[in-house]
């Protein structure tokens, strides 16, 4: 029997407790030992839970219990999760977390502590919920040099964008619907401003390229400025707008990483990933493109990924899974102004003036565009140069209404 | 340094040798030890290979070399692969194979030997080439009860069907093109008759449900009878025709397993998987649908999956990965006549007579259908009952031209 503790009894935490109970037999068959939930840490009371006798409000009950070999952290947020996880690892317990904020902020440090203590720190559920992605990248694709990872990493924004594309809903209405359906939080900023997707691409980039990428190193744009007009221009260009987290390996060893809404060509495997689903494309030098698709959030999908990590910890109590990256200071990251992209631009101007400023451009024709408005796609240019050209265009009387990157996906 | 041997230096085998050489540094970083290719078994001569000094024609050079801890079997076919793999396992060496024929025919026995000898027998590359699927099912989804697996498991037939759908090519022409491009073998029977897809769904079913499913237990249909007319009727029904390998868990604990061409709804995630690509959907009770997509064959994709298994063996020289299923005698498999499906039927008859025989049917309307021909979709019925009704229809003067299952995907 292996004793585990669960810190947090919210949506994911209660799902973990549920799966460890309902799937006991299957888990036993896989490990050869029973997993016993010895403590559940939560400040709230759960008198009706079948595990009511396991609850504690005192973290020290877990930390000081030498029988507890694996601790699950599903509290979310940085505090006190960071402190608790660090103490657990330092006391020789393996830790499993679904907390992307924690991993994105402190992954390198926590992995180093785990290495020093010869325990495991696993976080499959932190990216893509129930979609296997951390283990496939670190194990299945180990014989590949990863050239690129690009994904729809946030279900809330994907739901909103899908509603705008499929049903012609305005952004605000789609956001409200997402909130009513429970896909979006009351304070949706972390989702719609791209921070959640940013944390996830940071974790994947750190894993694939071996150096910690902190979220503040990454140019991040959300979807709050996307309008139905943009959605229709995208459609006219045989694309859909998706919020993409993307990291590419460059020839000089640096990486080009960004979170931003992008025009995704209809023929791309990422174009058909709709509503609350996530999809992640990993391009390996040997495998070519491999795509992983599924529900990126939700109680049981996320909890099942947590439990898979718990199982892995239980099987590796004496050996460490090799999952590691070094700390990073951002020196391997291309400044975002130098990142090359084609750009969709919608502006009140003339095609002739746009052409004069941008050189070769590709006009997007769409029925019933407002008078005096044009939309076009630039050539591949460094982002900084595009910004300069937009300023030049505006200095000559034009008004740029929106700009969205063209995803090379 | 860990010594390995590679049996077979064909397409996949030479790819394995190449990756072990070119990706040496990345693999070293993951294992902490160097992988050394000590022997390569092939009856042919490769004087120009950079590893020319490692070749041998004598299997005993590998079997009797106690330094060799991991043996890669990429010869293909059952003989002598089966005999060689068994001997390697029995002598305490871990074995990695890409040989789906071998795993589908002898997986249970070889897994039992590996268990008895406390070594590993891994075969990630046997299904889906470079797409991670065996490890995700056995590890990442371990906290799920698998309800269903359905996939496009054969790139050759998917290429042919895509060419028929996209370019209106006839079957024979599409097959010839696939052969010219190297996607199909000169003798394409194993692909186009469904046997290759059958071996793969057998491996996945054995893994997911714990009992060996032998290919001869599985009702298997190929794509040789699919015509352009069927493709067009499918289009009129908002579907595409794909060769699907599918296994479902039934409430009584049995499984319903089949390989057959199916109408796949356009909105299914499997509908957009085209040309030589494979896609596999796994439905877990916690995760919901998770889809894996990528190149299902080819030298480097397949070889990189083999090398990932080699790495796993090298990391687990003293512990066994839990990957196991028991032998099976078919008693957990639903007789295919009892498998319930809706069926597309194309026939020279009248709608009235078809309705009289089949009851509720859904007529498919298509422009320029030949005179006297109709096409319809039946209600959900056991397959055996559909066959009886077809006989009844034909006994009343109708001629059934084709029938294809409607995939509930």
mmCIF file of C-alpha atoms in Angstrom, chain A residues 19 22-23 26-27 29-31 124 130-133 135-146 208 269 272-274 277 285-295 300-305 307-309 311-312 315-316 319 321-322, chain B residues 19 22-23 26-27 29-31 124 130-133 135-146 208 269 272-274 277 285-295 300-305 307-309 311-312 315-316 319 321-322:
data_model
loop_
_atom_site.group_PDB
_atom_site.id
_atom_site.type_symbol
_atom_site.label_atom_id
_atom_site.label_comp_id
_atom_site.label_asym_id
_atom_site.label_seq_id
_atom_site.Cartn_x
_atom_site.Cartn_y
_atom_site.Cartn_z
ATOM 1 C CA UNK A 19 -10.778 8.421 -9.681
ATOM 2 C CA UNK A 22 -13.621 4.391 -8.452
ATOM 3 C CA UNK A 23 -10.681 3.090 -10.511
ATOM 4 C CA UNK A 26 -7.458 -0.877 -12.566
ATOM 5 C CA UNK A 27 -4.769 1.144 -10.780
ATOM 6 C CA UNK A 29 -3.470 -3.987 -11.631
ATOM 7 C CA UNK A 30 -1.055 -1.481 -13.077
ATOM 8 C CA UNK A 31 1.050 -0.846 -9.966
ATOM 9 C CA UNK A 124 1.220 16.072 -17.141
ATOM 10 C CA UNK A 130 -6.442 15.055 -20.154
ATOM 11 C CA UNK A 131 -4.474 15.118 -23.416
ATOM 12 C CA UNK A 132 -1.185 13.258 -23.058
ATOM 13 C CA UNK A 133 1.527 15.758 -24.041
ATOM 14 C CA UNK A 135 5.076 12.346 -21.419
ATOM 15 C CA UNK A 136 4.852 11.994 -25.233
ATOM 16 C CA UNK A 137 7.299 14.888 -25.704
ATOM 17 C CA UNK A 138 9.708 13.741 -23.021
ATOM 18 C CA UNK A 139 9.535 10.005 -23.726
ATOM 19 C CA UNK A 140 7.922 9.054 -27.038
ATOM 20 C CA UNK A 141 9.615 11.805 -29.044
ATOM 21 C CA UNK A 142 12.943 11.531 -27.214
ATOM 22 C CA UNK A 143 14.638 10.417 -30.434
ATOM 23 C CA UNK A 144 13.548 13.640 -32.143
ATOM 24 C CA UNK A 145 14.923 17.123 -32.103
ATOM 25 C CA UNK A 146 11.798 19.221 -31.713
ATOM 26 C CA UNK A 208 11.435 20.679 -25.458
ATOM 27 C CA UNK A 269 -4.931 20.203 -38.554
ATOM 28 C CA UNK A 272 -10.805 21.997 -37.041
ATOM 29 C CA UNK A 273 -10.174 22.042 -33.312
ATOM 30 C CA UNK A 274 -13.280 23.799 -32.070
ATOM 31 C CA UNK A 277 -11.132 21.427 -27.210
ATOM 32 C CA UNK A 285 12.836 16.193 -37.082
ATOM 33 C CA UNK A 286 12.125 12.461 -37.459
ATOM 34 C CA UNK A 287 8.371 12.115 -36.918
ATOM 35 C CA UNK A 288 7.229 15.178 -38.827
ATOM 36 C CA UNK A 289 4.007 16.650 -37.452
ATOM 37 C CA UNK A 290 2.264 14.798 -34.657
ATOM 38 C CA UNK A 291 -0.993 16.264 -33.333
ATOM 39 C CA UNK A 292 -2.630 15.595 -29.959
ATOM 40 C CA UNK A 293 -6.297 16.507 -29.546
ATOM 41 C CA UNK A 294 -8.835 16.375 -26.747
ATOM 42 C CA UNK A 295 -10.473 18.164 -23.856
ATOM 43 C CA UNK A 300 -12.233 14.211 -14.828
ATOM 44 C CA UNK A 301 -9.961 14.717 -17.869
ATOM 45 C CA UNK A 302 -7.528 16.785 -15.809
ATOM 46 C CA UNK A 303 -7.840 14.524 -12.767
ATOM 47 C CA UNK A 304 -7.154 11.433 -14.864
ATOM 48 C CA UNK A 305 -3.882 12.994 -16.067
ATOM 49 C CA UNK A 307 -3.698 10.148 -11.460
ATOM 50 C CA UNK A 308 -1.555 8.830 -14.332
ATOM 51 C CA UNK A 309 1.340 10.826 -12.867
ATOM 52 C CA UNK A 311 0.771 5.955 -10.851
ATOM 53 C CA UNK A 312 4.105 6.789 -12.452
ATOM 54 C CA UNK A 315 6.053 2.798 -9.931
ATOM 55 C CA UNK A 316 9.209 4.871 -9.585
ATOM 56 C CA UNK A 319 14.119 5.653 -9.424
ATOM 57 C CA UNK A 321 11.829 9.681 -14.187
ATOM 58 C CA UNK A 322 14.073 11.781 -16.345
ATOM 59 C CA UNK B 19 19.039 8.057 -35.425
ATOM 60 C CA UNK B 22 22.913 11.348 -35.446
ATOM 61 C CA UNK B 23 20.995 11.919 -32.184
ATOM 62 C CA UNK B 26 20.305 14.062 -27.165
ATOM 63 C CA UNK B 27 19.931 10.383 -26.252
ATOM 64 C CA UNK B 29 21.399 13.542 -22.181
ATOM 65 C CA UNK B 30 18.236 11.559 -21.592
ATOM 66 C CA UNK B 31 19.792 8.284 -20.419
ATOM 67 C CA UNK B 124 5.514 1.489 -29.763
ATOM 68 C CA UNK B 130 5.917 7.721 -35.239
ATOM 69 C CA UNK B 131 2.641 8.596 -33.512
ATOM 70 C CA UNK B 132 2.846 7.931 -29.781
ATOM 71 C CA UNK B 133 -0.015 5.554 -28.978
ATOM 72 C CA UNK B 135 2.711 4.466 -24.242
ATOM 73 C CA UNK B 136 -0.144 7.011 -24.029
ATOM 74 C CA UNK B 137 -2.706 4.210 -23.705
ATOM 75 C CA UNK B 138 -0.689 2.188 -21.213
ATOM 76 C CA UNK B 139 0.646 5.099 -19.147
ATOM 77 C CA UNK B 140 -1.073 8.430 -19.742
ATOM 78 C CA UNK B 141 -4.575 6.983 -19.853
ATOM 79 C CA UNK B 142 -3.975 4.427 -17.092
ATOM 80 C CA UNK B 143 -6.545 6.182 -14.884
ATOM 81 C CA UNK B 144 -9.209 5.649 -17.555
ATOM 82 C CA UNK B 145 -11.329 2.707 -18.472
ATOM 83 C CA UNK B 146 -11.123 2.672 -22.257
ATOM 84 C CA UNK B 208 -6.654 -1.720 -23.721
ATOM 85 C CA UNK B 269 -12.063 14.336 -36.060
ATOM 86 C CA UNK B 272 -9.942 15.237 -41.933
ATOM 87 C CA UNK B 273 -7.119 12.728 -41.643
ATOM 88 C CA UNK B 274 -6.043 12.409 -45.240
ATOM 89 C CA UNK B 277 -1.560 10.056 -42.381
ATOM 90 C CA UNK B 285 -14.267 7.222 -19.379
ATOM 91 C CA UNK B 286 -12.504 10.216 -17.770
ATOM 92 C CA UNK B 287 -10.743 11.977 -20.641
ATOM 93 C CA UNK B 288 -13.464 11.698 -23.245
ATOM 94 C CA UNK B 289 -12.104 11.559 -26.801
ATOM 95 C CA UNK B 290 -8.384 11.989 -27.273
ATOM 96 C CA UNK B 291 -7.040 11.898 -30.840
ATOM 97 C CA UNK B 292 -3.483 11.186 -31.964
ATOM 98 C CA UNK B 293 -2.477 12.177 -35.482
ATOM 99 C CA UNK B 294 0.644 11.900 -37.603
ATOM 100 C CA UNK B 295 2.591 9.872 -40.129
ATOM 101 C CA UNK B 300 12.423 8.047 -39.723
ATOM 102 C CA UNK B 301 9.006 8.367 -38.017
ATOM 103 C CA UNK B 302 8.921 4.612 -37.351
ATOM 104 C CA UNK B 303 12.604 4.452 -36.447
ATOM 105 C CA UNK B 304 12.234 7.324 -33.967
ATOM 106 C CA UNK B 305 9.478 5.395 -32.173
ATOM 107 C CA UNK B 307 14.583 4.441 -30.598
ATOM 108 C CA UNK B 308 12.244 5.906 -27.951
ATOM 109 C CA UNK B 309 11.561 2.325 -26.833
ATOM 110 C CA UNK B 311 15.798 4.569 -24.562
ATOM 111 C CA UNK B 312 13.056 3.316 -22.263
ATOM 112 C CA UNK B 315 16.484 3.449 -18.480
ATOM 113 C CA UNK B 316 14.769 0.345 -17.141
ATOM 114 C CA UNK B 319 13.013 -2.697 -13.620
ATOM 115 C CA UNK B 321 7.860 -1.383 -17.577
ATOM 116 C CA UNK B 322 4.355 -2.566 -16.884
#
